[in-house]
Amino acid sequence: MLITIPHYYNKFHCIAGECPDTCCAGWQIVIDDRTRRKYENYKGPFGSRLHNSIDWKESSFKQYDRRCVFLNEDNLCDIYQEAGKDMLCKTCRNYPRHIEEFEGSREISLSLSCVEAARLILGCREPVRFLTREKTGEEEYGDFDFFLYTKLEDARDVMMKILQNRKFPMAVRMGAVLALAHDLQRRINRQELFLTDVLLERYQKAGALERLQKKLLTYRISGKERFGKIQELYGFFGELEVLKADWPEYVKIRGSRLFGKGKEFYADLRRRFLEKQASDWDIFLEQLMVYFVFTYFCGAVYDGHAYEKIKLAAVSTLLIGELAMAEWVEDPAVPGLEVFIDAGHRYAKEAEHSDLNLNRLETLFRGKEVCGLESLLGVILS
């Protein structure tokens, strides 16, 4: 089995009680079967506490005020302190590692929802490299479509090259990847995967990005039209399952900062924000796009929705940028990296850790006119 990780992966270290937003609050922590049996058989006073603090029907830890009952006042885990790290459930041992499994391959990333992981992801200045090693052992996947998977891998490799080509503005790179995913989806829908290689060669030919840039720029829209479209995309937040109790108020306040004073105020705010972040803006967007594409794109082997996976990457990147801008306008002295870390981890905590939310977003991408190719290109490039 091949194991692939981003090059910064092994730099991650949990900062435990020093973390400004603990991962042990705000969502349900599910206990795997193996650890559940350990808890069932644990003896002594702490065993009694375990037995009384688990929802055995849901196989999850109970919560008090939306915090895991084992999270103490110092934001440390009582299970870890009382019984040792081997008694942590699989969810707690793995987080913030995100694992995608494929036949013969396992891809491990760090989740943007963790503040310290977000610092590594967004603080990375150089293009991300992906490291692969071989591990003995392999799992069977039954009806796994290996041919589709290899074409998705090939397409992702090309997308990564485009996203990390710093000769071009990030808006152009995002637009090019979105267009490539659109063209690839047509071949998937028509069962013409044998034409994928020709498609990918077209996007890699000498001068291809220069020619595509000229075409993409024709999709630019007016500031007034963009204001309406980005406001509609921002409204997607209201369609999501609430995982953290403060999320609706967080979104409402930042939406008011962005859109509450009208399109002219928004346009001026965006201009000032982009000027302030000029040296870092494209790097933040690049790292976000690379993160989302690496984490989710090849998962299209299981549902065939390659284009929606790139829409997820593009819209998520756009919305995190909007949240960062809303944070900056409140306190322009805060460094750009910090506002992106805050916006990125808050967004990921709501959107990425709920299958319901990820599926809901894909449904919106397919059904909303604002998520059509030309519409999204207009928002990205304007």
Coordinates of C-alpha atoms in Angstrom, one line a residue:
M1 CA 0.0 0.0 0.0
L2 CA 1.2 3.5 -0.9
I3 CA 1.0 6.2 1.9
T4 CA 1.0 9.8 0.7
I5 CA 1.3 12.9 3.0
P6 CA 2.0 16.6 2.5
H7 CA 5.6 17.5 3.2
Y8 CA 4.7 19.5 6.3
Y9 CA 2.7 16.6 7.9
N10 CA 5.3 15.4 10.4
K11 CA 5.8 19.0 11.7
F12 CA 2.4 18.8 13.4
H13 CA 2.3 18.7 17.2
C14 CA -0.8 19.1 19.3
I15 CA -0.5 22.2 21.7
A16 CA -3.1 20.7 24.0
G17 CA -4.3 23.1 26.7
E18 CA -2.7 26.1 24.9
C19 CA -5.0 25.6 21.9
P20 CA -7.4 28.6 21.5
D21 CA -10.2 26.3 20.2
T22 CA -10.3 22.8 21.6
C23 CA -11.2 19.9 19.3
C24 CA -13.1 18.2 22.2
A25 CA -16.1 20.6 22.1
G26 CA -18.8 21.4 19.7
W27 CA -19.3 18.1 18.0
Q28 CA -20.1 14.5 18.8
I29 CA -17.1 12.2 19.3
V30 CA -17.8 8.7 18.1
I31 CA -16.1 5.7 19.8
D32 CA -14.9 2.9 17.6
D33 CA -15.8 -0.7 18.5
R34 CA -12.4 -1.8 19.7
T35 CA -12.0 1.1 22.1
R36 CA -15.6 0.7 23.3
R37 CA -14.8 -2.8 24.4
K38 CA -11.8 -1.4 26.4
Y39 CA -14.1 1.1 28.1
E40 CA -16.7 -1.6 28.9
N41 CA -14.0 -3.7 30.6
Y42 CA -12.2 -0.9 32.4
K43 CA -12.3 -1.4 36.2
G44 CA -12.0 0.8 39.2
P45 CA -13.3 4.3 40.0
F46 CA -12.3 5.6 36.6
G47 CA -14.0 2.7 35.0
S48 CA -17.2 3.7 36.8
R49 CA -16.9 7.2 35.4
L50 CA -16.4 5.8 31.9
H51 CA -19.5 3.7 32.2
N52 CA -21.6 6.7 33.3
S53 CA -20.1 9.2 30.8
I54 CA -20.7 7.3 27.6
D55 CA -23.9 7.2 25.5
W56 CA -23.7 3.5 24.8
K57 CA -26.6 3.6 22.4
E58 CA -24.9 6.2 20.2
S59 CA -21.4 4.9 21.0
S60 CA -20.2 8.4 21.8
F61 CA -19.1 10.5 24.7
K62 CA -21.7 12.4 26.6
Q63 CA -21.4 16.2 26.6
Y64 CA -21.9 19.0 29.1
D65 CA -22.5 22.4 27.6
R66 CA -21.4 21.0 24.2
R67 CA -18.0 19.9 25.7
C68 CA -16.9 16.3 26.0
V69 CA -17.5 15.3 29.6
F70 CA -13.8 14.2 29.8
L71 CA -12.5 17.7 28.8
N72 CA -11.4 19.3 32.0
E73 CA -11.1 23.0 33.0
D74 CA -7.6 23.1 31.6
N75 CA -8.8 21.9 28.2
L76 CA -7.0 18.6 28.7
C77 CA -8.4 15.1 28.4
D78 CA -9.0 13.2 31.6
I79 CA -8.9 9.9 29.8
Y80 CA -5.4 10.6 28.6
Q81 CA -4.3 11.8 32.0
E82 CA -6.0 9.0 34.0
A83 CA -5.6 6.0 31.7
G84 CA -3.0 6.9 29.1
K85 CA -3.0 7.6 25.4
D86 CA -3.7 4.0 24.5
M87 CA -7.2 4.4 26.0
L88 CA -8.1 7.2 23.6
C89 CA -10.7 6.3 20.9
K90 CA -9.7 6.2 17.3
T91 CA -11.3 9.5 16.6
C92 CA -9.2 11.3 19.2
R93 CA -6.0 9.4 18.3
N94 CA -6.3 10.3 14.7
Y95 CA -7.5 13.9 14.8
P96 CA -6.5 16.2 13.1
R97 CA -5.4 13.6 10.6
H98 CA -7.8 13.1 7.7
I99 CA -7.5 9.7 6.0
E100 CA -8.8 8.9 2.5
E101 CA -8.7 5.2 1.6
F102 CA -8.4 3.8 -1.9
E103 CA -7.4 0.4 -3.3
G104 CA -3.7 0.2 -2.8
S105 CA -3.4 3.7 -1.6
R106 CA -4.0 5.8 1.6
E107 CA -3.8 9.6 1.6
I108 CA -3.3 11.3 4.9
S109 CA -3.7 15.1 5.4
L110 CA -4.1 17.4 8.3
S111 CA -7.5 18.9 8.8
L112 CA -7.9 22.7 8.4
S113 CA -10.3 22.6 11.3
C114 CA -7.4 22.3 13.8
V115 CA -5.9 25.7 14.5
E116 CA -2.4 24.4 14.7
A117 CA -2.8 22.3 11.5
A118 CA -4.3 25.4 9.8
R119 CA -1.1 27.3 10.8
L120 CA 1.0 24.7 9.0
I121 CA -1.2 24.6 6.0
L122 CA -1.6 28.4 5.5
G123 CA 1.8 29.4 6.9
C124 CA 3.6 27.3 4.3
R125 CA 5.3 29.7 1.8
E126 CA 6.6 27.2 -0.7
P127 CA 4.5 25.0 -3.0
V128 CA 3.4 21.9 -1.2
R129 CA 5.2 18.6 -2.0
F130 CA 3.6 15.3 -1.5
L131 CA 5.7 12.4 -0.1
T132 CA 4.9 8.8 -0.9
R133 CA 6.2 5.7 0.8
E134 CA 5.3 2.0 0.5
K135 CA 3.8 0.1 3.4
T136 CA 3.3 -3.7 3.5
G137 CA -0.3 -4.9 3.4
E138 CA -3.2 -4.1 1.2
E139 CA -7.0 -4.0 1.6
E140 CA -9.6 -5.3 -0.9
Y141 CA -12.2 -2.9 -2.2
G142 CA -14.6 -5.1 -4.2
D143 CA -16.1 -3.0 -7.0
F144 CA -13.5 -0.3 -6.8
D145 CA -13.2 1.4 -10.2
F146 CA -9.4 1.5 -10.6
F147 CA -9.5 2.9 -14.1
L148 CA -11.5 5.9 -13.0
Y149 CA -9.2 6.3 -10.0
T150 CA -6.1 6.4 -12.1
K151 CA -7.7 9.1 -14.4
L152 CA -8.6 11.1 -11.3
E153 CA -5.1 10.9 -10.0
D154 CA -3.7 12.0 -13.4
A155 CA -6.1 14.9 -13.5
R156 CA -5.2 15.9 -10.0
D157 CA -1.5 15.9 -10.8
V158 CA -2.2 18.3 -13.6
M159 CA -4.4 20.5 -11.4
M160 CA -1.7 20.7 -8.8
K161 CA 0.8 21.8 -11.4
I162 CA -1.6 24.5 -12.5
L163 CA -2.4 25.6 -9.0
Q164 CA 1.3 25.9 -8.1
N165 CA 2.3 27.7 -11.3
R166 CA 3.1 31.1 -9.7
K167 CA 3.7 32.8 -13.0
F168 CA 0.0 33.3 -13.2
P169 CA -2.4 35.1 -10.8
M170 CA -4.2 32.7 -8.5
A171 CA -7.6 33.7 -9.9
V172 CA -6.5 32.5 -13.3
R173 CA -5.1 29.2 -11.8
M174 CA -8.4 28.6 -9.9
G175 CA -10.4 29.3 -13.1
A176 CA -8.2 27.0 -15.1
V177 CA -8.7 24.1 -12.6
L178 CA -12.4 24.7 -12.5
A179 CA -12.6 24.6 -16.3
L180 CA -10.5 21.4 -16.4
A181 CA -12.8 19.7 -13.9
H182 CA -15.9 20.8 -15.9
D183 CA -14.4 19.2 -19.0
L184 CA -13.4 16.1 -17.2
Q185 CA -16.9 15.6 -15.7
R186 CA -18.4 15.6 -19.2
R187 CA -16.1 12.7 -20.1
I188 CA -17.1 10.9 -16.9
N189 CA -20.8 11.4 -17.6
R190 CA -20.5 10.2 -21.2
Q191 CA -18.3 7.2 -20.1
E192 CA -15.5 8.5 -22.3
L193 CA -12.7 8.2 -19.8
F194 CA -10.5 7.0 -22.6
L195 CA -10.4 10.6 -23.8
T196 CA -9.0 11.9 -20.5
D197 CA -5.3 11.7 -21.6
V198 CA -6.0 13.9 -24.6
L199 CA -7.8 16.4 -22.4
L200 CA -4.9 16.6 -19.9
E201 CA -2.4 17.0 -22.7
R202 CA -4.4 20.0 -24.0
Y203 CA -4.1 21.7 -20.6
Q204 CA -0.4 21.0 -20.4
K205 CA 0.7 22.1 -23.9
A206 CA 3.2 25.0 -24.2
G207 CA 1.3 28.3 -24.0
A208 CA -2.0 26.6 -22.9
L209 CA -2.3 28.6 -19.7
E210 CA -1.5 31.9 -21.5
R211 CA -4.3 31.2 -24.1
L212 CA -6.7 30.1 -21.4
Q213 CA -6.0 33.2 -19.3
K214 CA -7.1 35.4 -22.2
K215 CA -10.3 33.4 -22.5
L216 CA -11.0 33.3 -18.7
L217 CA -10.6 37.1 -18.4
T218 CA -13.6 37.5 -20.7
Y219 CA -15.8 36.1 -17.9
R220 CA -15.1 39.0 -15.6
I221 CA -18.2 40.7 -14.3
S222 CA -19.0 44.1 -12.8
G223 CA -18.5 44.8 -9.1
K224 CA -22.3 45.1 -8.6
E225 CA -22.9 41.7 -10.1
R226 CA -20.1 40.1 -8.2
F227 CA -21.5 41.6 -4.9
G228 CA -24.8 39.9 -5.5
K229 CA -23.2 36.5 -6.4
I230 CA -20.7 36.4 -3.5
Q231 CA -23.5 37.4 -1.1
E232 CA -25.6 34.5 -2.5
L233 CA -22.7 32.1 -2.0
Y234 CA -22.2 33.4 1.5
G235 CA -25.9 32.5 2.1
F236 CA -25.0 28.8 1.7
F237 CA -23.9 29.0 5.3
G238 CA -27.5 29.2 6.3
E239 CA -28.2 25.8 4.6
L240 CA -25.7 23.9 6.8
E241 CA -26.2 21.8 9.9
V242 CA -25.0 23.7 12.9
L243 CA -22.2 21.9 14.7
K244 CA -21.0 24.7 17.0
A245 CA -23.6 26.7 18.8
D246 CA -21.8 30.0 18.1
W247 CA -21.6 29.4 14.3
P248 CA -24.9 31.1 13.2
E249 CA -24.0 34.3 15.2
Y250 CA -20.5 34.2 13.9
V251 CA -21.7 34.0 10.3
K252 CA -24.4 36.7 10.9
I253 CA -22.0 39.2 12.3
R254 CA -19.4 38.8 9.6
G255 CA -22.0 38.8 6.9
S256 CA -23.2 42.2 8.3
R257 CA -19.7 43.5 8.2
L258 CA -19.3 42.5 4.6
F259 CA -22.6 43.2 3.0
G260 CA -24.6 45.3 5.5
K261 CA -23.5 48.7 4.1
G262 CA -24.0 47.9 0.5
K263 CA -22.0 47.2 -2.6
E264 CA -19.9 50.4 -2.7
F265 CA -18.7 49.9 0.9
Y266 CA -18.0 46.2 0.1
A267 CA -16.0 47.1 -3.0
D268 CA -13.9 49.6 -1.1
L269 CA -13.4 47.1 1.7
R270 CA -12.3 44.4 -0.7
R271 CA -9.9 46.8 -2.5
R272 CA -8.2 47.8 0.8
F273 CA -8.0 44.3 2.0
L274 CA -6.4 43.0 -1.2
E275 CA -3.9 45.8 -1.1
K276 CA -3.0 45.0 2.4
Q277 CA -2.6 41.3 1.7
A278 CA -1.0 41.8 -1.7
S279 CA 2.1 39.8 -0.9
D280 CA 0.3 36.9 0.7
W281 CA -3.1 36.7 -0.9
D282 CA -2.2 34.3 -3.7
I283 CA -0.2 32.1 -1.4
F284 CA -3.1 31.7 1.0
L285 CA -5.5 30.9 -1.8
E286 CA -3.0 28.5 -3.4
Q287 CA -2.6 26.6 -0.1
L288 CA -6.3 26.4 0.4
M289 CA -7.0 25.1 -3.1
V290 CA -4.2 22.6 -2.9
Y291 CA -5.5 21.4 0.5
F292 CA -9.1 20.9 -0.7
V293 CA -8.1 19.3 -4.0
F294 CA -5.7 16.8 -2.4
T295 CA -8.2 15.9 0.4
Y296 CA -11.4 15.5 -1.6
F297 CA -10.9 15.2 -5.4
C298 CA -10.0 11.6 -5.8
G299 CA -13.0 10.7 -3.6
A300 CA -14.9 11.2 -6.8
V301 CA -14.0 7.5 -7.5
Y302 CA -16.9 6.6 -5.2
D303 CA -19.6 8.9 -6.6
G304 CA -18.4 10.2 -9.9
H305 CA -18.7 13.8 -8.9
A306 CA -15.3 15.2 -9.8
Y307 CA -16.6 18.6 -10.9
E308 CA -18.4 19.1 -7.5
K309 CA -15.2 18.3 -5.7
I310 CA -13.5 21.2 -7.4
K311 CA -16.5 23.4 -6.9
L312 CA -16.1 22.5 -3.2
A313 CA -12.5 23.6 -3.3
A314 CA -13.2 26.8 -5.2
V315 CA -16.2 28.0 -3.2
S316 CA -14.6 27.0 0.1
T317 CA -11.6 29.0 -0.8
L318 CA -13.7 32.0 -1.8
L319 CA -15.8 31.9 1.4
I320 CA -12.8 31.5 3.7
G321 CA -11.4 34.6 2.0
E322 CA -14.6 36.5 2.7
L323 CA -14.6 35.4 6.3
A324 CA -11.0 36.5 6.6
M325 CA -11.8 39.9 5.1
A326 CA -14.7 40.3 7.6
E327 CA -12.3 39.5 10.5
W328 CA -9.7 42.0 9.1
V329 CA -12.2 44.9 8.9
E330 CA -12.9 44.6 12.6
D331 CA -9.2 44.8 13.4
P332 CA -6.9 45.7 10.5
A333 CA -3.8 45.4 12.7
V334 CA -4.2 41.6 12.9
P335 CA -1.7 39.9 10.5
G336 CA -3.3 38.3 7.4
L337 CA -2.1 34.8 8.4
E338 CA -4.0 35.0 11.6
V339 CA -7.3 36.1 10.1
F340 CA -7.0 33.3 7.5
I341 CA -6.2 30.7 10.2
D342 CA -9.2 31.8 12.2
A343 CA -11.5 31.9 9.2
G344 CA -10.2 28.6 7.7
H345 CA -10.5 26.6 10.9
R346 CA -14.0 27.9 11.7
Y347 CA -15.2 27.1 8.2
A348 CA -13.7 23.7 8.1
K349 CA -15.0 22.8 11.5
E350 CA -18.6 23.3 10.3
A351 CA -18.3 22.2 6.7
E352 CA -15.9 19.3 6.7
H353 CA -16.9 17.4 9.8
S354 CA -20.4 16.7 8.8
D355 CA -21.2 14.3 5.9
L356 CA -24.6 16.0 5.8
N357 CA -23.0 19.4 5.2
L358 CA -20.6 18.1 2.5
N359 CA -23.5 16.4 0.7
R360 CA -25.6 19.5 1.1
L361 CA -22.9 21.7 -0.5
E362 CA -22.6 19.3 -3.4
T363 CA -26.4 19.5 -3.9
L364 CA -26.3 23.3 -3.9
F365 CA -23.4 23.2 -6.4
R366 CA -25.5 21.2 -8.8
G367 CA -28.7 23.0 -8.4
K368 CA -27.9 26.7 -7.9
E369 CA -27.4 29.0 -11.0
V370 CA -24.7 30.9 -9.1
C371 CA -22.6 27.7 -9.1
G372 CA -22.6 27.4 -12.9
L373 CA -19.2 27.5 -14.6
E374 CA -19.6 31.0 -16.1
S375 CA -21.0 32.4 -12.8
L376 CA -18.2 31.0 -10.7
L377 CA -15.5 32.1 -13.1
G378 CA -17.0 35.6 -13.0
V379 CA -16.8 35.6 -9.2
I380 CA -13.2 34.2 -9.1
L381 CA -11.8 36.5 -11.8
S382 CA -13.5 39.8 -10.9

